[in-house]
Amino acid sequence: MMSAARARRVTIADVAREAQTSTASVSYALNGRPGISEATRVRVLEVAGRLGWSPANAARALAGAGADTIGLVIAKDPRDLSVEPFYMQFIAGVETVLADRSMGLLLEVVSDPDAEVEAIRRWHGSRRVDGVLLTDVMVDDQRIAVVSETGIPAVVVGDPSVAAGMTTVWTDDAVGMRQAVEHLAALGHRRVTRVAAPRRYAYTAIRDEAFERSARAVGIEHAIVHTDLSQDSGATAAHAVLSSARAPSGLIFDNDIMAVAALTAAHGRGLSVPDDVSIVAWDDSLLCRLVAPALTALGHDVVALGAHAARRLLDVIDGAQQSVHQDAVPRLQVRASTGRAPTGV
Amino acid sequence: MMSAARARRVTIADVAREAQTSTASVSYALNGRPGISEATRVRVLEVAGRLGWSPANAARALAGAGADTIGLVIAKDPRDLSVEPFYMQFIAGVETVLADRSMGLLLEVVSDPDAEVEAIRRWHGSRRVDGVLLTDVMVDDQRIAVVSETGIPAVVVGDPSVAAGMTTVWTDDAVGMRQAVEHLAALGHRRVTRVAAPRRYAYTAIRDEAFERSARAVGIEHAIVHTDLSQDSGATAAHAVLSSARAPSGLIFDNDIMAVAALTAAHGRGLSVPDDVSIVAWDDSLLCRLVAPALTALGHDVVALGAHAARRLLDVIDGAQQSVHQDAVPRLQVRASTGRAPTGV
DNA sequence: TTGTAGGCGTTATCAA
DNA sequence: TTGATAACGCCTACAA
């Protein structure tokens, strides 16, 4: 079979010739600029449509317009991504905003933070993106340093305290944590353990602190175990914690995967949820609703978060001052996995 | 705070001047082309590094190189994406291949097929991508028509029968289906129902046919129910099927979500899995391992599939002939949700 | 209101 | 092996 001969692309000059005018007028017409008669504009647009012309992105970018693209680089192991509903939702939200401005999203998935920095550098160097979105901020995150040093328009999705003054869209995890702790306390739980994300993530310290403060405020015993967020570490942590001398009656996990793993672990130990132990998950996903009992979980609208972040990034690209924006507060969805604390504990 | 003054970017001319040579030599040096002395090459690279120069993507693209980008457009409701581990894994696989050629992935998430076609047209028209990946092929898919008519380099991820002769990477769903049916038959099941995806997806008919053929081959009663792949429709289908006069003892679902919903539905009806009813899921995700009992499921390596498709697309972009490539065959992971058929049925 | 021409940063051609 | 120089396609002063 013959490979289809690539027909020469139609250019602005072709349209100008066909419409019997100049390339300048074609450009004006397409971009809705003043300085052209209505008659000419209509004629040009008609011809452009008929010829199927659309401006080459590279040419406009070269002529001074931006790349009409923003970048998002995700540093995760592909294995973990399969269970992270977060990013697809976030991306979907971003896209809703980009679509209105017909901008594109350049995505890169890398396996380590160094590659992430390198990707941002490369994108900026080759002018492929007008700005970047930074998620999953870590302690001493190199990306923050690179971005603020090079002046790439960027929005940090995370706590302002780690954003080095850059524009930030953040969620108040502390309030979420407090809801979870108070919910368990109100149900009579006197000992609660937080099964947390790795310390390298910036949000971990924030949630740790909020957890301890909230627990102290309601006067209950508390402890924290740090994990790697995996299913295995969730199960391991659950077993360890539940077999300890003074086992807690309430567990708060930093994601849904670990919470579900803990559910299975508890059942495996002959414990009932929520009669013997109550479980709270962070990240309210479908998973939380699918398992039995359904999991009480902290959730927020990630699609909206993505849209919010994208909107702010476009503002920054347009020259807006650096600023801090709070997104919706996490809400506790109470379901069947939390109940009154067992008596006599 | 002042917005950082955007320093003028360093161009190839700057490097040429500093290295006391011409822009042509700089270009040759950077791209590792012959026709330049080693001394000059070294000098140029040194200067380029010192000045922090990297070529502007737009300029290269305009000068004839490609966009160094491939496109992937996903037509799904954001809500559904949150529970679709497929795409993130697929994307991760694609990225591993693109990284080697330092190409980028342009992503677009839209909510309906028309927007998808429009996105592809737009990308092609503005020359933003060198090629596209087509997934989730539907019956009479407009994208196939547009792509083959415009000659955009593309790879169809799906059955060759719907790819209109374009380069295809496919998975043999029929073999997967046969494994599932034979597995149930071997366990003594005599009545099996397939809870299927919507008919608009091209793969649905393929799996339907494979299911019927396999069931006939092993001589068991069989039926098919079409759904929208949602949790709710999975539960609804399970209830309807299990309450029917001649209820099947085996169910084969077209995704993991519905299978999990059915698990809950079965429990809700006081049925034991697998003692009363066996359940097989398609798409072996973490979800299948997290629930109790763990689900027997058909799975394949989606990360590898993404890499495979990307590799073939790069070949097509490089001018390869249209061709058909089979990816790994789905494998049945036998877990606790399937067991011997109940006696006396 | 219209058209001409220069510039954006590379790559490719063609003399030297 | 080099170095001018002409595309590439668009935008935009500036001139008509």
XYZ file of C-alpha atoms (C1' of nucleotides) in Angstrom:
722
model
C 0.000 0.000 0.000
C 1.272 3.454 -0.845
C 1.936 5.808 1.986
C -0.355 8.758 1.488
C 1.481 11.617 -0.174
C 1.605 14.415 2.328
C -0.119 17.273 0.569
C 1.560 20.629 1.023
C -0.085 22.440 3.855
C -2.140 25.487 3.069
C -0.557 28.640 4.412
C -1.631 32.150 5.142
C -0.278 33.164 1.745
C -2.575 30.732 -0.018
C -5.546 32.189 1.769
C -4.446 35.740 0.972
C -4.064 34.954 -2.701
C -7.387 33.176 -2.926
C -9.154 35.950 -1.050
C -7.377 38.535 -3.155
C -5.910 40.376 -0.239
C -2.725 40.495 1.826
C -1.405 38.132 4.460
C -1.752 40.905 7.001
C -5.471 41.119 6.421
C -5.791 37.387 6.744
C -3.982 37.534 10.046
C -6.168 40.380 11.239
C -9.298 38.602 10.170
C -8.429 35.390 11.889
C -7.426 37.017 15.132
C -10.429 39.306 15.215
C -8.309 42.411 15.163
C -9.554 45.826 14.119
C -8.183 47.509 11.035
C -9.979 45.507 8.423
C -13.308 46.006 6.706
C -16.144 43.697 7.514
C -16.420 42.659 3.906
C -12.802 41.582 3.755
C -13.041 39.814 7.067
C -15.986 37.769 5.946
C -14.351 36.927 2.648
C -11.131 35.885 4.323
C -12.864 33.697 6.842
C -14.888 32.075 4.121
C -11.804 31.289 2.084
C -9.891 30.088 5.129
C -12.718 27.749 5.947
C -12.983 26.508 2.419
C -9.270 25.852 2.136
C -9.180 24.303 5.575
C -6.511 26.607 6.813
C -5.477 26.885 10.402
C -2.357 28.714 11.538
C 0.731 26.676 12.324
C 1.336 26.727 16.015
C 5.090 26.799 15.559
C 4.921 29.898 13.379
C 2.783 31.846 15.794
C 4.929 30.791 18.700
C 7.995 31.925 16.830
C 6.374 35.203 15.965
C 5.985 36.059 19.584
C 2.849 34.404 20.803
C 3.283 31.838 23.527
C 3.403 28.126 23.040
C -0.259 27.929 24.005
C 0.635 25.028 26.172
C 1.108 24.388 29.837
C 3.103 21.558 31.302
C 2.467 19.034 34.015
C 5.109 16.592 35.047
C 4.253 13.715 37.312
C 6.978 11.933 39.223
C 5.500 8.598 40.146
C 6.140 4.994 39.529
C 3.733 3.784 36.827
C 2.636 1.044 39.188
C 1.433 3.573 41.729
C -0.296 5.656 39.102
C -2.637 2.844 38.309
C -4.273 3.259 41.680
C -4.093 7.036 41.876
C -7.390 8.402 40.712
C -6.065 11.822 41.653
C -4.160 12.666 38.518
C -6.728 11.729 35.931
C -9.308 13.800 37.752
C -6.926 16.673 38.209
C -6.006 16.577 34.545
C -9.639 16.457 33.518
C -10.238 19.608 35.545
C -7.249 21.343 34.025
C -8.483 20.512 30.566
C -11.864 22.086 31.072
C -10.129 25.417 31.607
C -7.572 25.009 28.854
C -10.252 24.124 26.349
C -11.793 27.573 26.649
C -8.529 29.153 25.610
C -7.708 26.348 23.206
C -4.475 25.713 24.982
C -2.845 22.334 25.259
C -1.530 20.252 28.108
C 1.903 18.739 27.774
C 2.305 15.809 30.086
C 5.363 14.004 31.255
C 5.475 11.020 33.550
C 8.873 10.323 35.015
C 10.014 7.997 37.724
C 12.132 10.246 39.879
C 12.300 13.851 41.030
C 15.561 14.560 39.233
C 13.985 13.694 35.911
C 11.152 15.969 36.842
C 13.432 18.950 37.299
C 15.184 18.097 34.085
C 11.881 17.968 32.223
C 10.878 21.380 33.474
C 14.256 22.787 32.510
C 14.005 21.268 29.057
C 10.503 22.542 28.480
C 11.455 25.999 29.527
C 14.664 26.007 27.546
C 12.931 24.973 24.352
C 9.986 27.264 25.062
C 7.546 24.437 24.740
C 5.336 25.571 27.570
C 4.088 28.896 28.830
C 3.893 27.708 32.395
C 3.861 24.672 34.645
C 1.740 23.132 37.345
C 3.544 21.715 40.354
C 1.844 18.974 42.358
C 2.890 16.573 45.098
C 5.307 19.055 46.559
C 8.038 17.513 48.626
C 10.207 18.818 51.418
C 13.042 20.834 49.871
C 11.505 20.337 46.457
C 14.024 21.079 43.726
C 11.289 22.042 41.303
C 10.300 24.976 43.445
C 13.883 26.176 43.397
C 14.259 25.770 39.644
C 10.979 27.384 38.814
C 11.392 30.408 41.024
C 14.974 30.862 39.912
C 14.181 30.702 36.203
C 10.983 32.700 36.549
C 8.841 30.176 34.705
C 5.185 31.000 35.314
C 3.990 28.365 37.723
C 1.320 27.448 40.195
C 2.064 25.281 43.171
C -0.718 22.940 44.168
C 0.046 22.523 47.836
C 0.580 24.363 51.045
C 1.770 27.973 50.702
C 4.413 27.340 53.348
C 6.454 25.301 50.886
C 5.788 27.374 47.776
C 8.563 29.910 48.269
C 6.174 32.760 47.682
C 4.934 31.520 44.340
C 1.292 31.476 43.363
C -0.387 28.694 45.236
C -3.666 26.823 45.229
C -4.070 24.941 48.458
C -6.453 22.801 50.410
C -6.736 23.122 54.149
C -5.722 19.646 55.210
C -5.629 20.735 58.836
C -9.350 21.344 58.843
C -9.935 17.992 57.225
C -7.845 16.243 59.812
C -9.637 17.988 62.609
C -12.993 16.809 61.266
C -11.768 13.233 61.232
C -10.384 13.362 64.760
C -13.436 15.093 66.167
C -15.702 12.619 64.415
C -13.953 9.720 66.112
C -13.832 11.506 69.450
C -17.543 12.204 69.270
C -18.127 8.493 68.765
C -16.329 7.845 72.016
C -12.945 6.748 70.719
C -10.138 7.399 73.203
C -7.177 6.031 71.268
C -6.561 6.882 67.638
C -3.654 6.171 65.315
C -2.784 8.034 62.154
C -1.274 5.917 59.370
C 0.581 8.535 57.393
C 2.251 9.205 54.068
C 6.056 9.331 53.784
C 7.737 12.258 55.462
C 9.172 13.477 52.179
C 5.854 14.914 51.121
C 5.306 18.410 52.383
C 1.729 17.735 53.352
C 2.711 14.939 55.701
C 4.147 17.265 58.323
C 1.106 19.493 58.030
C -1.296 16.627 58.596
C 0.899 15.191 61.334
C 0.787 18.417 63.224
C -2.928 18.924 62.683
C -3.562 15.394 63.877
C -1.617 15.867 67.067
C -3.124 19.222 67.803
C -6.663 18.002 67.202
C -6.139 14.883 69.285
C -4.759 16.919 72.148
C -7.619 19.359 71.867
C -10.193 16.627 72.356
C -8.005 14.864 74.846
C -7.457 11.457 73.291
C -4.417 9.236 73.041
C -2.730 9.416 69.674
C 0.129 7.983 67.670
C 1.478 8.271 64.133
C 2.941 5.598 61.882
C 4.610 6.619 58.623
C 4.309 4.370 55.589
C 4.872 4.441 51.847
C 1.137 4.655 51.046
C 1.121 1.219 49.482
C -1.436 -1.476 50.020
C 1.152 -3.641 51.746
C 2.300 -0.988 54.121
C -1.301 -0.221 54.994
C -1.941 -3.850 55.881
C 1.330 -4.126 57.766
C 0.639 -0.990 59.743
C -2.864 -2.176 60.557
C -1.621 -5.521 61.829
C 1.135 -3.944 63.894
C -1.086 -1.320 65.407
C -4.017 -3.620 66.139
C -1.848 -6.216 67.835
C -0.126 -3.740 70.119
C -0.758 -3.677 73.847
C -2.870 -0.559 73.815
C -4.452 -0.950 70.410
C -6.406 2.045 69.148
C -10.093 1.771 68.317
C -9.816 4.340 65.549
C -7.509 4.522 62.538
C -7.059 7.440 60.159
C -5.267 6.662 56.917
C -3.576 9.041 54.496
C -5.148 7.404 51.460
C -7.904 5.065 50.428
C -5.743 2.154 49.349
C -4.244 1.646 52.782
C -7.615 2.028 54.425
C -9.087 -0.738 52.297
C -6.077 -2.932 52.969
C -6.586 -2.301 56.685
C -10.214 -3.277 56.367
C -9.192 -6.644 55.013
C -6.492 -6.933 57.655
C -8.984 -6.244 60.432
C -11.379 -8.838 59.088
C -8.475 -11.238 58.865
C -7.846 -10.754 62.581
C -11.472 -11.461 63.347
C -12.200 -7.843 64.122
C -15.408 -6.196 63.055
C -15.474 -2.812 61.364
C -16.816 -0.606 62.844
C -17.770 -2.543 65.975
C -14.215 -3.283 67.045
C -12.298 -0.709 65.080
C -13.304 2.372 63.104
C -11.532 3.342 59.901
C -11.267 6.720 58.183
C -9.681 7.141 54.751
C -8.249 10.200 53.065
C -9.088 10.609 49.349
C -12.695 9.775 48.902
C -12.707 7.607 45.812
C -15.087 5.118 44.322
C -13.076 2.514 46.127
C -14.379 3.806 49.439
C -17.936 3.256 48.297
C -17.325 -0.125 46.705
C -15.993 -1.994 49.694
C -18.095 -3.370 52.514
C -18.468 -1.682 54.871
C -18.185 1.521 52.862
C -15.428 3.744 54.188
C -15.860 7.030 55.986
C -13.504 9.295 54.074
C -12.180 12.799 53.658
C -12.643 13.987 50.143
C -12.615 17.008 47.956
C -13.477 17.784 44.399
C -10.258 17.089 42.557
C -11.683 17.999 39.172
C -12.525 21.431 40.548
C -9.074 21.693 42.072
C -7.487 21.045 38.711
C -9.655 23.666 37.079
C -8.834 26.138 39.826
C -5.106 25.586 39.516
C -5.239 25.923 35.739
C -7.159 29.162 35.993
C -4.584 30.624 38.335
C -1.775 29.521 36.101
C -3.330 31.276 33.145
C -3.538 34.388 35.307
C 0.132 34.118 36.154
C 0.999 33.638 32.499
C -1.006 36.767 31.797
C 1.181 38.596 34.257
C -0.788 38.409 37.484
C 0.997 39.046 40.751
C 1.958 36.113 42.900
C -0.878 35.179 45.170
C -2.325 32.492 47.373
C -5.698 30.871 46.805
C -7.546 28.466 48.988
C -9.522 25.716 47.337
C -12.530 24.029 48.891
C -12.046 22.473 52.307
C -11.970 18.674 52.521
C -15.283 17.226 53.660
C -15.776 14.175 55.773
C -18.117 11.670 54.183
C -19.412 9.572 57.026
C -20.147 6.005 56.035
C -20.318 2.600 57.635
C -16.674 2.127 58.598
C -16.879 4.384 61.634
C -19.094 3.748 64.625
C -19.213 4.034 68.363
C -16.093 2.979 70.163
C -16.258 -0.497 71.689
C -17.075 -0.345 75.375
C -14.681 -1.534 78.046
C -11.571 -0.594 76.142
C 7.010 41.774 44.689
C 8.308 42.517 41.229
C 7.533 40.112 38.493
C 10.838 38.739 37.284
C 11.988 40.535 34.159
C 12.026 37.963 31.415
C 15.606 37.989 30.206
C 15.974 37.764 26.453
C 16.495 34.165 25.513
C 19.870 33.123 24.182
C 19.672 32.101 20.546
C 21.774 30.158 18.154
C 23.210 33.425 16.916
C 24.492 34.286 20.364
C 26.244 30.967 20.557
C 27.701 31.364 17.075
C 29.066 34.777 17.894
C 30.541 33.688 21.198
C 32.079 30.601 19.627
C 33.308 32.653 16.699
C 31.642 30.554 14.080
C 28.421 30.441 12.064
C 24.955 29.415 13.075
C 25.150 26.515 10.671
C 28.091 25.071 12.533
C 26.309 25.498 15.797
C 23.340 23.631 14.411
C 25.549 20.841 13.124
C 27.393 20.596 16.386
C 24.254 20.356 18.428
C 22.608 17.778 16.248
C 25.706 15.645 15.948
C 25.842 16.030 12.197
C 28.957 15.449 10.116
C 30.580 18.305 8.260
C 32.222 20.052 11.145
C 35.635 19.716 12.707
C 35.964 18.136 16.073
C 37.616 21.251 17.442
C 34.715 23.441 16.405
C 32.186 20.972 17.681
C 33.759 20.896 21.095
C 34.048 24.664 21.229
C 30.441 25.156 20.216
C 29.123 22.677 22.732
C 31.160 24.314 25.456
C 29.794 27.738 24.647
C 26.253 26.453 24.311
C 26.495 24.862 27.716
C 27.984 27.954 29.255
C 25.321 30.220 27.817
C 22.598 27.753 28.694
C 21.311 27.578 25.172
C 18.761 25.089 24.017
C 17.027 25.311 20.667
C 13.528 26.728 20.537
C 11.106 24.000 19.673
C 8.951 26.330 17.602
C 11.843 27.327 15.411
C 12.900 23.775 14.732
C 9.354 22.812 13.959
C 9.006 25.708 11.577
C 12.252 24.854 9.877
C 10.936 21.485 8.917
C 11.493 19.208 11.835
C 8.403 17.732 13.366
C 6.650 19.018 16.439
C 8.396 16.350 18.476
C 5.067 15.659 20.059
C 2.406 13.032 19.816
C -1.186 13.498 20.824
C -3.614 11.480 22.853
C -7.189 12.539 23.249
C -9.423 10.842 25.744
C -13.175 11.093 25.427
C -14.493 10.245 28.845
C -16.462 11.863 31.535
C -14.072 13.049 34.257
C -16.114 11.089 36.760
C -15.409 7.846 34.975
C -11.754 8.650 34.589
C -11.311 8.643 38.301
C -11.887 4.937 38.369
C -10.134 4.052 35.143
C -6.648 2.974 36.010
C -6.182 2.191 32.338
C -5.229 5.595 31.053
C -2.658 6.558 33.620
C -0.896 3.266 33.090
C -1.146 3.546 29.347
C 0.237 7.061 29.451
C 3.070 6.012 31.702
C 3.998 3.355 29.172
C 3.848 5.815 26.309
C 6.104 8.195 28.172
C 8.839 5.644 28.673
C 9.195 5.416 24.921
C 8.852 9.117 24.224
C 11.488 9.955 26.802
C 14.140 8.163 24.776
C 13.449 10.388 21.825
C 12.770 13.413 24.010
C 9.372 13.798 22.494
C 6.387 15.149 24.330
C 2.862 13.954 24.901
C 0.036 16.371 24.301
C -3.057 15.315 26.138
C -6.636 16.345 25.775
C -9.561 15.158 27.825
C -12.939 15.888 26.298
C -16.391 14.756 27.182
C -17.744 13.618 23.856
C -16.578 12.007 20.633
C -17.302 15.068 18.518
C -14.922 17.142 20.579
C -12.404 14.393 20.133
C -12.548 14.594 16.373
C -12.354 18.341 16.569
C -9.259 18.143 18.782
C -7.499 15.862 16.354
C -8.376 18.141 13.460
C -7.129 21.151 15.351
C -3.884 19.507 16.329
C -3.236 18.396 12.825
C -4.187 21.711 11.324
C -1.883 23.644 13.579
C 0.826 21.024 13.214
C 1.098 20.621 16.931
C 1.559 16.881 16.832
C 3.428 14.489 14.598
C 0.961 11.708 15.185
C -1.867 10.493 17.355
C -2.811 7.477 19.391
C -6.395 6.262 19.120
C -7.851 4.297 22.002
C -11.326 3.112 22.953
C -12.357 2.676 19.375
C -16.074 2.756 18.786
C -18.284 1.348 16.100
C -18.180 3.702 13.121
C -15.582 5.774 14.902
C -15.302 9.203 13.315
C -11.709 9.524 14.396
C -10.697 6.625 12.235
C -12.322 8.324 9.279
C -10.701 11.676 9.951
C -7.285 10.261 10.565
C -7.174 8.038 7.536
C -8.619 10.752 5.343
C -6.134 13.395 6.454
C -3.219 10.999 6.545
C -2.172 11.894 10.058
C 0.267 9.298 11.317
C -1.684 7.259 13.804
C -1.818 4.012 15.665
C -5.086 2.413 16.583
C -5.107 0.609 19.893
C -7.834 -1.897 19.279
C -8.951 -4.628 16.973
C -7.592 -4.486 13.403
C -11.080 -5.122 12.067
C -12.133 -1.587 12.964
C -8.878 0.179 12.118
C -9.589 0.711 8.425
C -6.199 -0.667 7.512
C -4.227 1.672 9.708
C -1.393 0.550 11.906
C -2.823 -1.286 14.849
C -1.711 -2.627 18.189
C -4.221 -5.098 19.472
C -4.910 -7.510 22.243
C -6.622 -10.793 21.564
C -9.735 -10.398 23.656
C -11.216 -13.547 22.178
C -8.502 -15.657 23.735
C -9.047 -13.921 27.063
C -12.748 -14.576 26.915
C -12.192 -18.197 26.070
C -9.953 -18.617 29.098
C -12.637 -17.200 31.350
C -15.396 -19.377 29.933
C -13.297 -22.519 29.999
C -12.207 -21.774 33.543
C -15.817 -21.633 34.688
C -16.790 -24.673 32.650
C -13.930 -26.650 34.172
C -15.290 -25.764 37.600
C -18.564 -27.355 36.638
C -20.598 -24.255 35.849
C -23.395 -24.938 33.364
C -24.965 -21.500 33.125
C -22.906 -18.365 32.646
C -23.869 -14.768 31.963
C -21.682 -12.107 30.451
C -22.249 -8.569 31.774
C -20.932 -6.515 28.901
C -19.811 -3.029 27.930
C -22.028 -0.815 25.772
C -22.456 -1.903 22.181
C -20.902 1.302 20.894
C -17.431 0.095 21.745
C -15.907 -1.939 18.998
C -14.503 -4.509 21.356
C -17.936 -5.331 22.752
C -19.035 -7.214 19.660
C -15.737 -9.053 19.565
C -16.056 -10.187 23.142
C -19.736 -10.975 22.682
C -18.972 -13.263 19.812
C -16.029 -14.888 21.558
C -18.179 -15.476 24.608
C -20.909 -17.158 22.646
C -18.556 -19.262 20.636
C -16.623 -20.381 23.696
C -19.788 -21.163 25.634
C -21.143 -23.206 22.761
C -17.843 -25.013 22.404
C -17.935 -26.200 25.994
C -21.667 -26.717 25.847
C -22.989 -24.429 28.538
C -25.995 -22.142 28.700
C -25.090 -18.530 28.142
C -26.585 -15.064 28.034
C -25.355 -11.507 27.599
C -26.484 -8.321 29.306
C -25.216 -4.984 28.044
C -24.547 -2.172 30.507
C -22.806 1.180 30.701
C -19.874 -0.189 32.718
C -20.846 1.798 35.784
C -20.939 0.566 39.318
C -24.687 0.976 39.399
C -25.342 -0.923 36.235
C -23.104 -3.698 37.481
C -25.139 -4.004 40.650
C -28.407 -3.763 38.768
C -27.384 -6.415 36.296
C -26.229 -8.692 39.080
C -29.522 -8.384 40.913
C -31.574 -8.941 37.797
C -29.585 -11.918 36.655
C -29.348 -13.584 40.043
C -33.067 -13.292 40.700
C -34.082 -14.761 37.377
C -35.692 -18.162 37.104
C -32.674 -19.927 35.726
C -29.988 -17.889 37.444
C -26.426 -18.518 36.281
C -23.782 -19.723 38.681
C -21.045 -17.842 36.864
C -20.759 -14.180 35.885
C -18.157 -12.620 33.615
C -17.940 -8.831 33.751
C -16.409 -6.459 31.244
C -14.617 -4.441 33.910
C -13.519 -4.574 37.501
C -15.881 -1.929 38.835
C -19.008 -3.832 37.919
C -17.552 -7.060 39.220
C -16.924 -5.506 42.617
C -20.401 -4.021 42.646
C -21.786 -7.454 41.849
C -19.802 -8.917 44.692
C -21.517 -6.561 47.078
C -24.865 -7.240 45.426
C -24.434 -10.977 45.811
C -23.555 -10.605 49.471
C -26.578 -8.394 49.873
C -28.762 -11.200 48.565
C -27.254 -13.623 51.038
C -25.273 -15.399 48.356
C -21.757 -16.562 48.956
C -18.981 -15.918 46.474
C -17.742 -18.291 45.201
C -19.905 -20.984 46.840
C -23.152 -19.808 45.297
C -21.914 -17.720 42.430
C -18.524 -17.279 40.764
C -17.372 -13.911 39.485
C -14.776 -13.072 36.848
C -13.668 -9.509 36.136
C -12.023 -8.006 33.115
C -9.214 -5.489 33.799
C -7.096 -6.869 36.552
C -6.555 -3.875 38.784
C -5.538 -3.385 42.366
C -9.211 -3.252 43.113
C -9.520 -6.941 42.287
C -6.912 -7.783 44.882
C -8.243 -5.441 47.530
C -11.740 -6.780 47.882
C -12.705 -9.933 49.740
C -12.873 -12.423 48.215
C -10.223 -11.303 45.746
C -11.507 -11.386 42.191
C -10.467 -13.770 39.483
C -9.704 -11.434 36.607
C -8.437 -11.123 33.087
C -5.551 -8.718 32.910
C -2.735 -7.564 30.777
C 0.209 -5.257 31.163
C -1.202 -1.873 30.206
C 2.075 -0.045 30.749
C 3.677 -2.356 28.210
C 0.756 -1.835 25.857
C 1.259 1.923 25.996
C 4.945 1.548 25.280
C 4.212 -0.795 22.412
C 1.697 1.563 20.837
C 4.050 4.518 21.196
C 6.867 2.594 19.574
C 4.700 1.722 16.609
C 3.527 5.289 16.274
C 7.107 6.511 16.121
C 7.697 3.968 13.386
C 4.725 5.275 11.433
C 5.943 8.839 11.886
C 9.280 7.703 10.533
C 7.480 6.444 7.461
C 6.877 2.789 8.228
C 4.267 0.914 6.243
C 0.900 0.292 7.794
C 0.986 -2.872 9.802
C -0.733 -4.875 12.487
C 0.877 -5.857 15.753
C -0.423 -8.117 18.427
C 0.293 -7.234 22.028
C 0.464 -9.755 24.836
C -2.560 -11.981 25.327
C -4.764 -11.302 28.360
C -4.060 -13.676 31.202
C -6.559 -15.044 33.633
C -5.529 -14.469 37.224
C -7.402 -17.043 39.221
C -8.308 -15.858 42.699
C -10.925 -16.568 45.324
C -14.034 -15.322 43.536
C -14.353 -18.397 41.347
C -14.913 -21.876 42.635
C -16.762 -25.081 41.922
C -20.320 -24.676 40.752
C -22.913 -25.279 43.443
C -24.365 -28.778 43.232
C -27.988 -29.400 42.433
C -28.337 -26.416 40.171
C -8.434 50.046 5.087
C -4.852 47.750 2.755
C -0.307 45.932 1.442
C 4.831 45.516 2.084
C 8.531 44.027 4.528
C 11.201 42.666 8.511
C 11.761 39.606 12.313
C 11.113 35.383 15.237
C 15.201 30.965 15.707
C 16.345 26.914 13.160
C 17.628 24.008 9.482
C 19.290 23.247 4.858
C 21.512 24.662 0.588
C 25.277 26.094 -1.778
C 29.308 28.607 -2.647
C 33.801 29.479 -1.007
C 35.128 22.284 6.787
C 33.049 26.586 6.758
C 29.845 30.600 6.513
C 26.263 33.349 4.081
C 21.706 33.059 2.952
C 17.222 31.426 1.859
C 13.291 29.157 3.413
C 9.680 27.769 7.178
C 4.639 30.490 8.390
C 3.016 33.916 11.015
C 2.574 38.560 13.196
C 3.000 43.474 13.116
C 4.986 47.929 12.475
C 4.911 51.001 8.990
C 3.973 52.882 4.650
C 0.679 53.655 1.069
